[in-house]
Amino acid sequence: MDGHEEERLCGKWRVACGLYSYNLRDVFTWRLLKTIVMGQVLSLLICGTAVSCQYLADAGVETPMLQSFLNYALLLLVYTTILSARKGERNILQILKTKWWKYLVMGLADVEANYAVVKAYQFTTLTSIQLLDCFVIPVLMVLSWFFLKTRYRLVHFVAVMVCLFGVGAMVGADILAGRNQGSTSDVVLGDGLVLLSAVLYAVSNVCQEYTVKNLSRVEFLGMMGLFGTLISGVQLAVLETRAVAAIKWDFHIAMLFALYVLCMYGLYSFMPVVVRMTSATAVNLSLLTADLFSLFCGLFLFHYTFSTLYIISFVVITLGFVMFNAVPTYSALPENVEGKCVNSSDI
């Protein structure tokens, strides 16, 4: 009994998770802090894309496929070129011979996910999009369970619920502030597009996690650049020819396009690094704060109304993200049938 009391006084609190216990000093490490910071960097990059899109929309420019095409083209220029310079089995030709259809599916899912969520703004409200977009997280967990063999503990499900509660607080603040932008011309279609984009994002993210943990980040980005450019280029020619021709180019518009493309390029380049350290599910939890960063920018740039609920939402989402990453998930791969649990970040 005295030993347990001494352990408590020394601050060695234990967190029970399934059949395992973790020392809090071992859980709250510099690695966790680095993960949190890197996740918020990704959110800031998304915020940059949102702000630039808002300014472009205010200028009468609505060309989501052109913006996506420029991002994929930049990935192609950098990472696909690197793959082309490699020799042996890691060369782009060898990769295409054996796995071209897999990367085609991945690229198609990513391109259409981006397009579907932008298109949804024409039919439904911002509130619906913010809520339904969270559907990507349970879909990711299900796909990770079956395809990546990731296994979750009770604390992970609780952490997801905490994050979603934070999103609810953010949406509530939007409603109270009267910031319910978007359209209601066809809510069912709009909501369906958001759910479709969430499923497609989940497919793309699972492909990303598998590739960066088992193959390489450069291969993932090179293939994404190649197939993303081809697919978005075809859609651009079919859907946005007139919209692109109608753009009145000037320095201001060009800088907004540049800001958007650079932020997207940074997001795509940096996200695999964080995914490799954690998981696609954890990264998407951290990205829930992106809307909040956009709101904070909107307070100064677009004169949004401030609400204390925004701060509460940010704290709650961050708390849920910390909870999710504080305890490692584990893998149920065949080679671990002896009962040894493997941290999924090491796979």
mmCIF file of C-alpha atoms in Angstrom:
data_model
loop_
_atom_site.group_PDB
_atom_site.id
_atom_site.type_symbol
_atom_site.label_atom_id
_atom_site.label_comp_id
_atom_site.label_asym_id
_atom_site.label_seq_id
_atom_site.Cartn_x
_atom_site.Cartn_y
_atom_site.Cartn_z
ATOM 1 C CA MET A 1 0.000 0.000 0.000
ATOM 2 C CA ASP A 2 2.861 2.375 0.916
ATOM 3 C CA GLY A 3 4.507 1.622 -2.394
ATOM 4 C CA HIS A 4 1.388 2.635 -4.315
ATOM 5 C CA GLU A 5 1.090 5.836 -2.276
ATOM 6 C CA GLU A 6 4.710 6.719 -2.957
ATOM 7 C CA GLU A 7 4.189 6.128 -6.662
ATOM 8 C CA ARG A 8 1.188 8.450 -6.611
ATOM 9 C CA LEU A 9 3.088 11.175 -4.758
ATOM 10 C CA CYS A 10 5.905 10.937 -7.291
ATOM 11 C CA GLY A 11 3.419 11.767 -10.029
ATOM 12 C CA LYS A 12 3.435 8.385 -11.765
ATOM 13 C CA TRP A 13 -0.207 8.288 -12.651
ATOM 14 C CA ARG A 14 -1.375 5.370 -14.719
ATOM 15 C CA VAL A 15 -3.854 5.441 -17.569
ATOM 16 C CA ALA A 16 -5.677 2.160 -18.112
ATOM 17 C CA CYS A 17 -6.314 1.303 -21.756
ATOM 18 C CA GLY A 18 -7.579 -2.202 -22.384
ATOM 19 C CA LEU A 19 -5.160 -4.645 -20.807
ATOM 20 C CA TYR A 20 -2.290 -2.145 -20.792
ATOM 21 C CA SER A 21 -1.223 0.783 -18.628
ATOM 22 C CA TYR A 22 0.927 3.751 -19.622
ATOM 23 C CA ASN A 23 2.987 6.075 -17.480
ATOM 24 C CA LEU A 24 1.844 9.627 -18.176
ATOM 25 C CA ARG A 25 5.488 10.753 -18.268
ATOM 26 C CA ASP A 26 6.040 8.300 -21.107
ATOM 27 C CA VAL A 27 2.852 9.376 -22.890
ATOM 28 C CA PHE A 28 3.189 13.170 -22.888
ATOM 29 C CA THR A 29 6.521 13.333 -24.687
ATOM 30 C CA TRP A 30 8.285 15.713 -27.056
ATOM 31 C CA ARG A 31 7.132 13.442 -29.871
ATOM 32 C CA LEU A 32 3.514 14.091 -28.928
ATOM 33 C CA LEU A 33 4.172 17.831 -28.729
ATOM 34 C CA LYS A 34 5.846 17.741 -32.144
ATOM 35 C CA THR A 35 2.866 15.832 -33.550
ATOM 36 C CA ILE A 36 0.449 18.444 -32.202
ATOM 37 C CA VAL A 37 2.481 21.318 -33.641
ATOM 38 C CA MET A 38 2.854 19.626 -37.029
ATOM 39 C CA GLY A 39 -0.868 18.927 -37.141
ATOM 40 C CA GLN A 40 -1.630 22.588 -36.548
ATOM 41 C CA VAL A 41 0.814 23.574 -39.296
ATOM 42 C CA LEU A 42 -1.309 21.467 -41.658
ATOM 43 C CA SER A 43 -4.420 23.271 -40.401
ATOM 44 C CA LEU A 44 -2.773 26.633 -41.060
ATOM 45 C CA LEU A 45 -1.985 25.568 -44.625
ATOM 46 C CA ILE A 46 -5.631 24.641 -45.153
ATOM 47 C CA CYS A 47 -6.555 28.001 -43.671
ATOM 48 C CA GLY A 48 -4.356 29.641 -46.319
ATOM 49 C CA THR A 49 -6.231 27.823 -49.076
ATOM 50 C CA ALA A 50 -9.593 28.808 -47.574
ATOM 51 C CA VAL A 51 -8.671 32.498 -47.318
ATOM 52 C CA SER A 52 -7.313 32.624 -50.872
ATOM 53 C CA CYS A 53 -10.444 30.830 -52.156
ATOM 54 C CA GLN A 54 -12.648 33.368 -50.381
ATOM 55 C CA TYR A 55 -10.796 36.281 -51.970
ATOM 56 C CA LEU A 56 -10.963 34.598 -55.387
ATOM 57 C CA ALA A 57 -14.712 34.041 -54.961
ATOM 58 C CA ASP A 58 -15.140 37.704 -53.978
ATOM 59 C CA ALA A 59 -13.321 38.596 -57.203
ATOM 60 C CA GLY A 60 -15.752 36.454 -59.205
ATOM 61 C CA VAL A 61 -13.278 33.636 -59.842
ATOM 62 C CA GLU A 62 -14.737 30.170 -59.264
ATOM 63 C CA THR A 63 -12.392 27.644 -60.855
ATOM 64 C CA PRO A 64 -11.798 24.847 -58.315
ATOM 65 C CA MET A 65 -10.580 22.400 -60.953
ATOM 66 C CA LEU A 66 -8.017 24.867 -62.299
ATOM 67 C CA GLN A 67 -6.713 25.428 -58.780
ATOM 68 C CA SER A 68 -6.456 21.677 -58.181
ATOM 69 C CA PHE A 69 -4.799 21.153 -61.550
ATOM 70 C CA LEU A 70 -2.079 23.706 -60.733
ATOM 71 C CA ASN A 71 -1.368 21.954 -57.425
ATOM 72 C CA TYR A 72 -1.117 18.509 -59.020
ATOM 73 C CA ALA A 73 1.021 19.937 -61.819
ATOM 74 C CA LEU A 74 3.476 21.331 -59.254
ATOM 75 C CA LEU A 75 3.624 17.926 -57.544
ATOM 76 C CA LEU A 76 4.245 16.394 -60.970
ATOM 77 C CA LEU A 77 7.037 18.848 -61.720
ATOM 78 C CA VAL A 78 8.852 18.107 -58.453
ATOM 79 C CA TYR A 79 8.134 14.570 -57.256
ATOM 80 C CA THR A 80 7.310 12.767 -60.509
ATOM 81 C CA THR A 81 10.537 14.180 -61.927
ATOM 82 C CA ILE A 82 12.425 12.724 -58.949
ATOM 83 C CA LEU A 83 10.826 9.321 -59.588
ATOM 84 C CA SER A 84 11.773 9.529 -63.252
ATOM 85 C CA ALA A 85 15.419 10.059 -62.307
ATOM 86 C CA ARG A 86 15.545 6.938 -60.143
ATOM 87 C CA LYS A 87 16.951 3.667 -61.414
ATOM 88 C CA GLY A 88 15.971 0.038 -60.926
ATOM 89 C CA GLU A 89 12.724 -1.083 -59.282
ATOM 90 C CA ARG A 90 12.113 2.362 -57.781
ATOM 91 C CA ASN A 91 11.966 3.984 -61.231
ATOM 92 C CA ILE A 92 8.630 5.407 -62.329
ATOM 93 C CA LEU A 93 8.324 2.960 -65.258
ATOM 94 C CA GLN A 94 8.703 -0.060 -62.982
ATOM 95 C CA ILE A 95 6.156 1.384 -60.559
ATOM 96 C CA LEU A 96 3.655 1.979 -63.359
ATOM 97 C CA LYS A 97 4.097 -1.537 -64.734
ATOM 98 C CA THR A 98 3.031 -3.171 -61.489
ATOM 99 C CA LYS A 99 0.856 -0.646 -59.607
ATOM 100 C CA TRP A 100 -0.526 1.845 -62.128
ATOM 101 C CA TRP A 101 -4.182 0.968 -61.493
ATOM 102 C CA LYS A 102 -3.807 1.351 -57.719
ATOM 103 C CA TYR A 103 -2.418 4.855 -58.076
ATOM 104 C CA LEU A 104 -5.090 5.649 -60.665
ATOM 105 C CA VAL A 105 -7.776 4.805 -58.094
ATOM 106 C CA MET A 106 -5.964 6.870 -55.462
ATOM 107 C CA GLY A 107 -5.618 9.884 -57.761
ATOM 108 C CA LEU A 108 -9.227 9.629 -58.925
ATOM 109 C CA ALA A 109 -10.470 9.507 -55.328
ATOM 110 C CA ASP A 110 -8.414 12.539 -54.344
ATOM 111 C CA VAL A 111 -9.387 14.687 -57.346
ATOM 112 C CA GLU A 112 -13.101 13.890 -57.088
ATOM 113 C CA ALA A 113 -13.106 14.423 -53.310
ATOM 114 C CA ASN A 114 -11.749 17.939 -53.786
ATOM 115 C CA TYR A 115 -14.253 18.664 -56.538
ATOM 116 C CA ALA A 116 -17.288 17.228 -54.707
ATOM 117 C CA VAL A 117 -16.813 19.241 -51.532
ATOM 118 C CA VAL A 118 -16.340 22.511 -53.455
ATOM 119 C CA LYS A 119 -19.397 21.743 -55.601
ATOM 120 C CA ALA A 120 -21.444 21.107 -52.450
ATOM 121 C CA TYR A 121 -21.269 24.805 -51.522
ATOM 122 C CA GLN A 122 -23.585 25.521 -54.459
ATOM 123 C CA PHE A 123 -26.359 23.371 -52.998
ATOM 124 C CA THR A 124 -26.135 23.262 -49.210
ATOM 125 C CA THR A 125 -25.077 25.368 -46.217
ATOM 126 C CA LEU A 126 -21.718 25.824 -44.529
ATOM 127 C CA THR A 127 -23.143 24.306 -41.336
ATOM 128 C CA SER A 128 -24.103 21.089 -43.125
ATOM 129 C CA ILE A 129 -20.701 20.888 -44.787
ATOM 130 C CA GLN A 130 -18.817 21.362 -41.508
ATOM 131 C CA LEU A 131 -20.860 18.660 -39.775
ATOM 132 C CA LEU A 132 -21.054 16.087 -42.559
ATOM 133 C CA ASP A 133 -17.386 16.504 -43.512
ATOM 134 C CA CYS A 134 -16.526 14.884 -40.177
ATOM 135 C CA PHE A 135 -17.894 11.651 -41.683
ATOM 136 C CA VAL A 136 -14.389 11.121 -43.077
ATOM 137 C CA ILE A 137 -13.135 10.117 -39.605
ATOM 138 C CA PRO A 138 -15.382 7.084 -38.937
ATOM 139 C CA VAL A 139 -14.941 5.988 -42.573
ATOM 140 C CA LEU A 140 -11.163 6.245 -42.148
ATOM 141 C CA MET A 141 -11.283 4.181 -38.965
ATOM 142 C CA VAL A 142 -13.328 1.466 -40.683
ATOM 143 C CA LEU A 143 -11.059 1.363 -43.753
ATOM 144 C CA SER A 144 -7.951 1.350 -41.545
ATOM 145 C CA TRP A 145 -9.408 -1.508 -39.506
ATOM 146 C CA PHE A 146 -9.977 -3.723 -42.548
ATOM 147 C CA PHE A 147 -7.161 -2.742 -44.928
ATOM 148 C CA LEU A 148 -4.352 -1.534 -42.651
ATOM 149 C CA LYS A 149 -5.305 -3.885 -39.784
ATOM 150 C CA THR A 150 -5.186 -0.993 -37.328
ATOM 151 C CA ARG A 151 -6.772 -1.754 -33.975
ATOM 152 C CA TYR A 152 -8.117 0.938 -31.663
ATOM 153 C CA ARG A 153 -8.553 1.098 -27.908
ATOM 154 C CA LEU A 154 -11.485 2.601 -26.037
ATOM 155 C CA VAL A 155 -9.593 5.869 -25.511
ATOM 156 C CA HIS A 156 -9.370 6.395 -29.283
ATOM 157 C CA PHE A 157 -13.143 6.215 -29.724
ATOM 158 C CA VAL A 158 -13.610 8.577 -26.782
ATOM 159 C CA ALA A 159 -11.061 10.971 -28.317
ATOM 160 C CA VAL A 160 -12.961 11.018 -31.615
ATOM 161 C CA MET A 161 -16.193 11.818 -29.767
ATOM 162 C CA VAL A 162 -14.442 14.668 -27.925
ATOM 163 C CA CYS A 163 -13.199 16.117 -31.242
ATOM 164 C CA LEU A 164 -16.662 15.886 -32.777
ATOM 165 C CA PHE A 165 -18.085 17.642 -29.716
ATOM 166 C CA GLY A 166 -15.614 20.442 -30.411
ATOM 167 C CA VAL A 167 -16.834 20.641 -34.007
ATOM 168 C CA GLY A 168 -20.383 20.873 -32.664
ATOM 169 C CA ALA A 169 -19.369 23.861 -30.532
ATOM 170 C CA MET A 170 -17.845 25.540 -33.591
ATOM 171 C CA VAL A 171 -20.977 24.994 -35.680
ATOM 172 C CA GLY A 172 -23.107 26.259 -32.805
ATOM 173 C CA ALA A 173 -21.030 29.432 -32.711
ATOM 174 C CA ASP A 174 -21.541 29.875 -36.471
ATOM 175 C CA ILE A 175 -25.304 29.558 -36.074
ATOM 176 C CA LEU A 176 -25.425 32.023 -33.164
ATOM 177 C CA ALA A 177 -23.314 34.465 -35.188
ATOM 178 C CA GLY A 178 -25.594 34.077 -38.202
ATOM 179 C CA ARG A 179 -22.700 32.818 -40.326
ATOM 180 C CA ASN A 180 -24.660 30.167 -42.199
ATOM 181 C CA GLN A 181 -23.237 30.762 -45.660
ATOM 182 C CA GLY A 182 -23.842 28.670 -48.711
ATOM 183 C CA SER A 183 -26.989 27.755 -50.573
ATOM 184 C CA THR A 184 -30.167 25.801 -49.910
ATOM 185 C CA SER A 185 -31.107 25.227 -53.540
ATOM 186 C CA ASP A 186 -30.807 21.434 -53.218
ATOM 187 C CA VAL A 187 -29.810 20.428 -49.685
ATOM 188 C CA VAL A 188 -30.117 16.683 -50.317
ATOM 189 C CA LEU A 189 -27.766 16.827 -53.308
ATOM 190 C CA GLY A 190 -25.346 19.106 -51.457
ATOM 191 C CA ASP A 191 -25.257 16.905 -48.368
ATOM 192 C CA GLY A 192 -24.793 13.853 -50.565
ATOM 193 C CA LEU A 193 -21.801 15.478 -52.261
ATOM 194 C CA VAL A 194 -20.222 16.209 -48.861
ATOM 195 C CA LEU A 195 -20.672 12.594 -47.742
ATOM 196 C CA LEU A 196 -19.270 11.375 -51.081
ATOM 197 C CA SER A 197 -16.235 13.623 -50.695
ATOM 198 C CA ALA A 198 -15.697 12.323 -47.145
ATOM 199 C CA VAL A 199 -15.668 8.712 -48.362
ATOM 200 C CA LEU A 200 -13.309 9.558 -51.239
ATOM 201 C CA TYR A 201 -10.977 11.486 -48.925
ATOM 202 C CA ALA A 202 -10.907 8.475 -46.616
ATOM 203 C CA VAL A 203 -9.949 6.180 -49.518
ATOM 204 C CA SER A 204 -7.197 8.574 -50.597
ATOM 205 C CA ASN A 205 -5.897 8.954 -47.032
ATOM 206 C CA VAL A 206 -5.755 5.202 -46.420
ATOM 207 C CA CYS A 207 -3.804 4.790 -49.663
ATOM 208 C CA GLN A 208 -1.496 7.556 -48.501
ATOM 209 C CA GLU A 209 -0.885 5.966 -45.098
ATOM 210 C CA TYR A 210 -0.094 2.580 -46.616
ATOM 211 C CA THR A 211 2.244 4.057 -49.228
ATOM 212 C CA VAL A 212 4.262 6.364 -46.965
ATOM 213 C CA LYS A 213 4.668 3.712 -44.253
ATOM 214 C CA ASN A 214 5.474 0.774 -46.510
ATOM 215 C CA LEU A 215 6.977 2.360 -49.630
ATOM 216 C CA SER A 216 8.002 6.021 -49.722
ATOM 217 C CA ARG A 217 6.689 9.557 -49.481
ATOM 218 C CA VAL A 218 8.244 10.472 -52.841
ATOM 219 C CA GLU A 219 6.498 7.575 -54.584
ATOM 220 C CA PHE A 220 3.139 8.628 -53.139
ATOM 221 C CA LEU A 221 3.547 12.278 -54.130
ATOM 222 C CA GLY A 222 5.008 11.441 -57.537
ATOM 223 C CA MET A 223 2.101 9.159 -58.423
ATOM 224 C CA MET A 224 -0.423 11.615 -56.979
ATOM 225 C CA GLY A 225 1.112 14.356 -59.110
ATOM 226 C CA LEU A 226 1.048 12.223 -62.256
ATOM 227 C CA PHE A 227 -2.494 10.862 -62.060
ATOM 228 C CA GLY A 228 -3.902 13.954 -60.342
ATOM 229 C CA THR A 229 -2.634 16.129 -63.194
ATOM 230 C CA LEU A 230 -4.071 13.824 -65.857
ATOM 231 C CA ILE A 231 -7.496 13.457 -64.233
ATOM 232 C CA SER A 232 -7.913 17.094 -63.175
ATOM 233 C CA GLY A 233 -6.610 18.227 -66.575
ATOM 234 C CA VAL A 234 -9.339 16.280 -68.385
ATOM 235 C CA GLN A 235 -12.032 17.625 -66.030
ATOM 236 C CA LEU A 236 -10.661 21.138 -66.377
ATOM 237 C CA ALA A 237 -10.975 20.957 -70.172
ATOM 238 C CA VAL A 238 -14.513 19.584 -69.951
ATOM 239 C CA LEU A 239 -15.982 21.645 -67.121
ATOM 240 C CA GLU A 240 -14.154 24.953 -66.726
ATOM 241 C CA THR A 241 -12.975 26.148 -70.127
ATOM 242 C CA ARG A 242 -15.369 29.090 -70.154
ATOM 243 C CA ALA A 243 -14.756 29.976 -66.514
ATOM 244 C CA VAL A 244 -10.991 30.055 -67.051
ATOM 245 C CA ALA A 245 -11.363 32.183 -70.198
ATOM 246 C CA ALA A 246 -13.515 34.654 -68.251
ATOM 247 C CA ILE A 247 -10.842 35.311 -65.591
ATOM 248 C CA LYS A 248 -9.602 38.907 -65.692
ATOM 249 C CA TRP A 249 -5.973 38.341 -64.844
ATOM 250 C CA ASP A 250 -4.031 40.925 -62.875
ATOM 251 C CA PHE A 251 -1.316 40.901 -60.223
ATOM 252 C CA HIS A 252 -3.838 40.501 -57.381
ATOM 253 C CA ILE A 253 -5.553 37.470 -58.953
ATOM 254 C CA ALA A 254 -2.214 35.903 -59.845
ATOM 255 C CA MET A 255 -0.970 36.257 -56.253
ATOM 256 C CA LEU A 256 -4.147 34.657 -54.893
ATOM 257 C CA PHE A 257 -3.674 31.692 -57.235
ATOM 258 C CA ALA A 258 -0.023 31.482 -56.175
ATOM 259 C CA LEU A 259 -0.967 31.551 -52.475
ATOM 260 C CA TYR A 260 -3.536 28.808 -52.970
ATOM 261 C CA VAL A 261 -1.204 26.560 -54.970
ATOM 262 C CA LEU A 262 1.742 27.008 -52.588
ATOM 263 C CA CYS A 263 -0.423 26.246 -49.548
ATOM 264 C CA MET A 264 -1.832 23.144 -51.240
ATOM 265 C CA TYR A 265 1.629 22.059 -52.337
ATOM 266 C CA GLY A 266 2.886 22.500 -48.775
ATOM 267 C CA LEU A 267 -0.098 20.557 -47.425
ATOM 268 C CA TYR A 268 0.387 17.640 -49.820
ATOM 269 C CA SER A 269 4.165 17.585 -49.274
ATOM 270 C CA PHE A 270 4.051 17.866 -45.476
ATOM 271 C CA MET A 271 1.009 15.726 -44.700
ATOM 272 C CA PRO A 272 2.725 12.382 -45.499
ATOM 273 C CA VAL A 273 5.405 13.242 -42.930
ATOM 274 C CA VAL A 274 2.776 13.616 -40.199
ATOM 275 C CA VAL A 275 0.848 10.560 -41.409
ATOM 276 C CA ARG A 276 4.019 8.476 -41.154
ATOM 277 C CA MET A 277 4.527 9.649 -37.560
ATOM 278 C CA THR A 278 0.908 9.043 -36.538
ATOM 279 C CA SER A 279 -1.903 7.865 -38.818
ATOM 280 C CA ALA A 280 -4.326 9.227 -41.376
ATOM 281 C CA THR A 281 -7.087 9.232 -38.745
ATOM 282 C CA ALA A 282 -4.985 11.254 -36.296
ATOM 283 C CA VAL A 283 -4.091 13.772 -39.004
ATOM 284 C CA ASN A 284 -7.735 14.280 -39.940
ATOM 285 C CA LEU A 285 -8.570 14.896 -36.294
ATOM 286 C CA SER A 286 -5.933 17.634 -36.178
ATOM 287 C CA LEU A 287 -7.357 19.150 -39.383
ATOM 288 C CA LEU A 288 -10.664 19.799 -37.619
ATOM 289 C CA THR A 289 -9.090 23.000 -36.292
ATOM 290 C CA ALA A 290 -8.547 24.304 -39.846
ATOM 291 C CA ASP A 291 -12.044 25.832 -39.932
ATOM 292 C CA LEU A 292 -11.268 27.594 -36.667
ATOM 293 C CA PHE A 293 -8.075 29.127 -38.039
ATOM 294 C CA SER A 294 -10.091 30.296 -41.048
ATOM 295 C CA LEU A 295 -12.618 31.841 -38.667
ATOM 296 C CA PHE A 296 -9.905 33.625 -36.714
ATOM 297 C CA CYS A 297 -8.542 35.053 -39.968
ATOM 298 C CA GLY A 298 -12.077 35.987 -40.952
ATOM 299 C CA LEU A 299 -12.425 38.104 -37.814
ATOM 300 C CA PHE A 300 -9.842 40.490 -39.257
ATOM 301 C CA LEU A 301 -10.195 39.991 -43.006
ATOM 302 C CA PHE A 302 -13.933 39.461 -43.476
ATOM 303 C CA HIS A 303 -15.279 40.991 -40.234
ATOM 304 C CA TYR A 304 -16.815 37.831 -38.816
ATOM 305 C CA THR A 305 -18.490 38.009 -35.408
ATOM 306 C CA PHE A 306 -16.370 36.609 -32.569
ATOM 307 C CA SER A 307 -17.746 34.005 -30.157
ATOM 308 C CA THR A 308 -16.162 32.471 -27.059
ATOM 309 C CA LEU A 309 -17.404 29.122 -28.375
ATOM 310 C CA TYR A 310 -14.661 29.296 -31.024
ATOM 311 C CA ILE A 311 -11.992 29.233 -28.309
ATOM 312 C CA ILE A 312 -13.811 26.447 -26.468
ATOM 313 C CA SER A 313 -14.060 24.483 -29.715
ATOM 314 C CA PHE A 314 -10.330 24.845 -30.408
ATOM 315 C CA VAL A 315 -9.417 23.665 -26.885
ATOM 316 C CA VAL A 316 -11.812 20.689 -27.043
ATOM 317 C CA ILE A 317 -10.618 19.546 -30.488
ATOM 318 C CA THR A 318 -6.979 19.842 -29.388
ATOM 319 C CA LEU A 319 -7.766 17.856 -26.231
ATOM 320 C CA GLY A 320 -9.343 15.099 -28.317
ATOM 321 C CA PHE A 321 -6.327 15.059 -30.642
ATOM 322 C CA VAL A 322 -3.973 14.733 -27.646
ATOM 323 C CA MET A 323 -6.075 11.881 -26.236
ATOM 324 C CA PHE A 324 -5.990 10.040 -29.571
ATOM 325 C CA ASN A 325 -2.208 10.313 -29.913
ATOM 326 C CA ALA A 326 -1.328 9.815 -26.254
ATOM 327 C CA VAL A 327 -1.985 6.074 -26.465
ATOM 328 C CA PRO A 328 -0.702 4.176 -29.524
ATOM 329 C CA THR A 329 -2.927 2.111 -31.766
ATOM 330 C CA TYR A 330 -1.651 -1.337 -32.675
ATOM 331 C CA SER A 331 -1.636 -3.626 -35.680
ATOM 332 C CA ALA A 332 -3.261 -7.029 -36.111
ATOM 333 C CA LEU A 333 -1.059 -8.180 -38.988
ATOM 334 C CA PRO A 334 -0.550 -11.949 -39.527
ATOM 335 C CA GLU A 335 3.078 -11.825 -38.389
ATOM 336 C CA ASN A 336 1.934 -10.648 -34.979
ATOM 337 C CA VAL A 337 -0.245 -13.708 -34.230
ATOM 338 C CA GLU A 338 1.941 -14.512 -31.235
ATOM 339 C CA GLY A 339 0.233 -11.678 -29.426
ATOM 340 C CA LYS A 340 2.818 -8.952 -29.755
ATOM 341 C CA CYS A 341 1.208 -5.560 -30.288
ATOM 342 C CA VAL A 342 2.881 -3.229 -32.728
ATOM 343 C CA ASN A 343 2.535 0.535 -32.728
ATOM 344 C CA SER A 344 0.946 1.414 -36.055
ATOM 345 C CA SER A 345 3.342 4.325 -36.504
ATOM 346 C CA ASP A 346 6.207 1.844 -36.814
ATOM 347 C CA ILE A 347 4.675 -0.122 -39.704
#
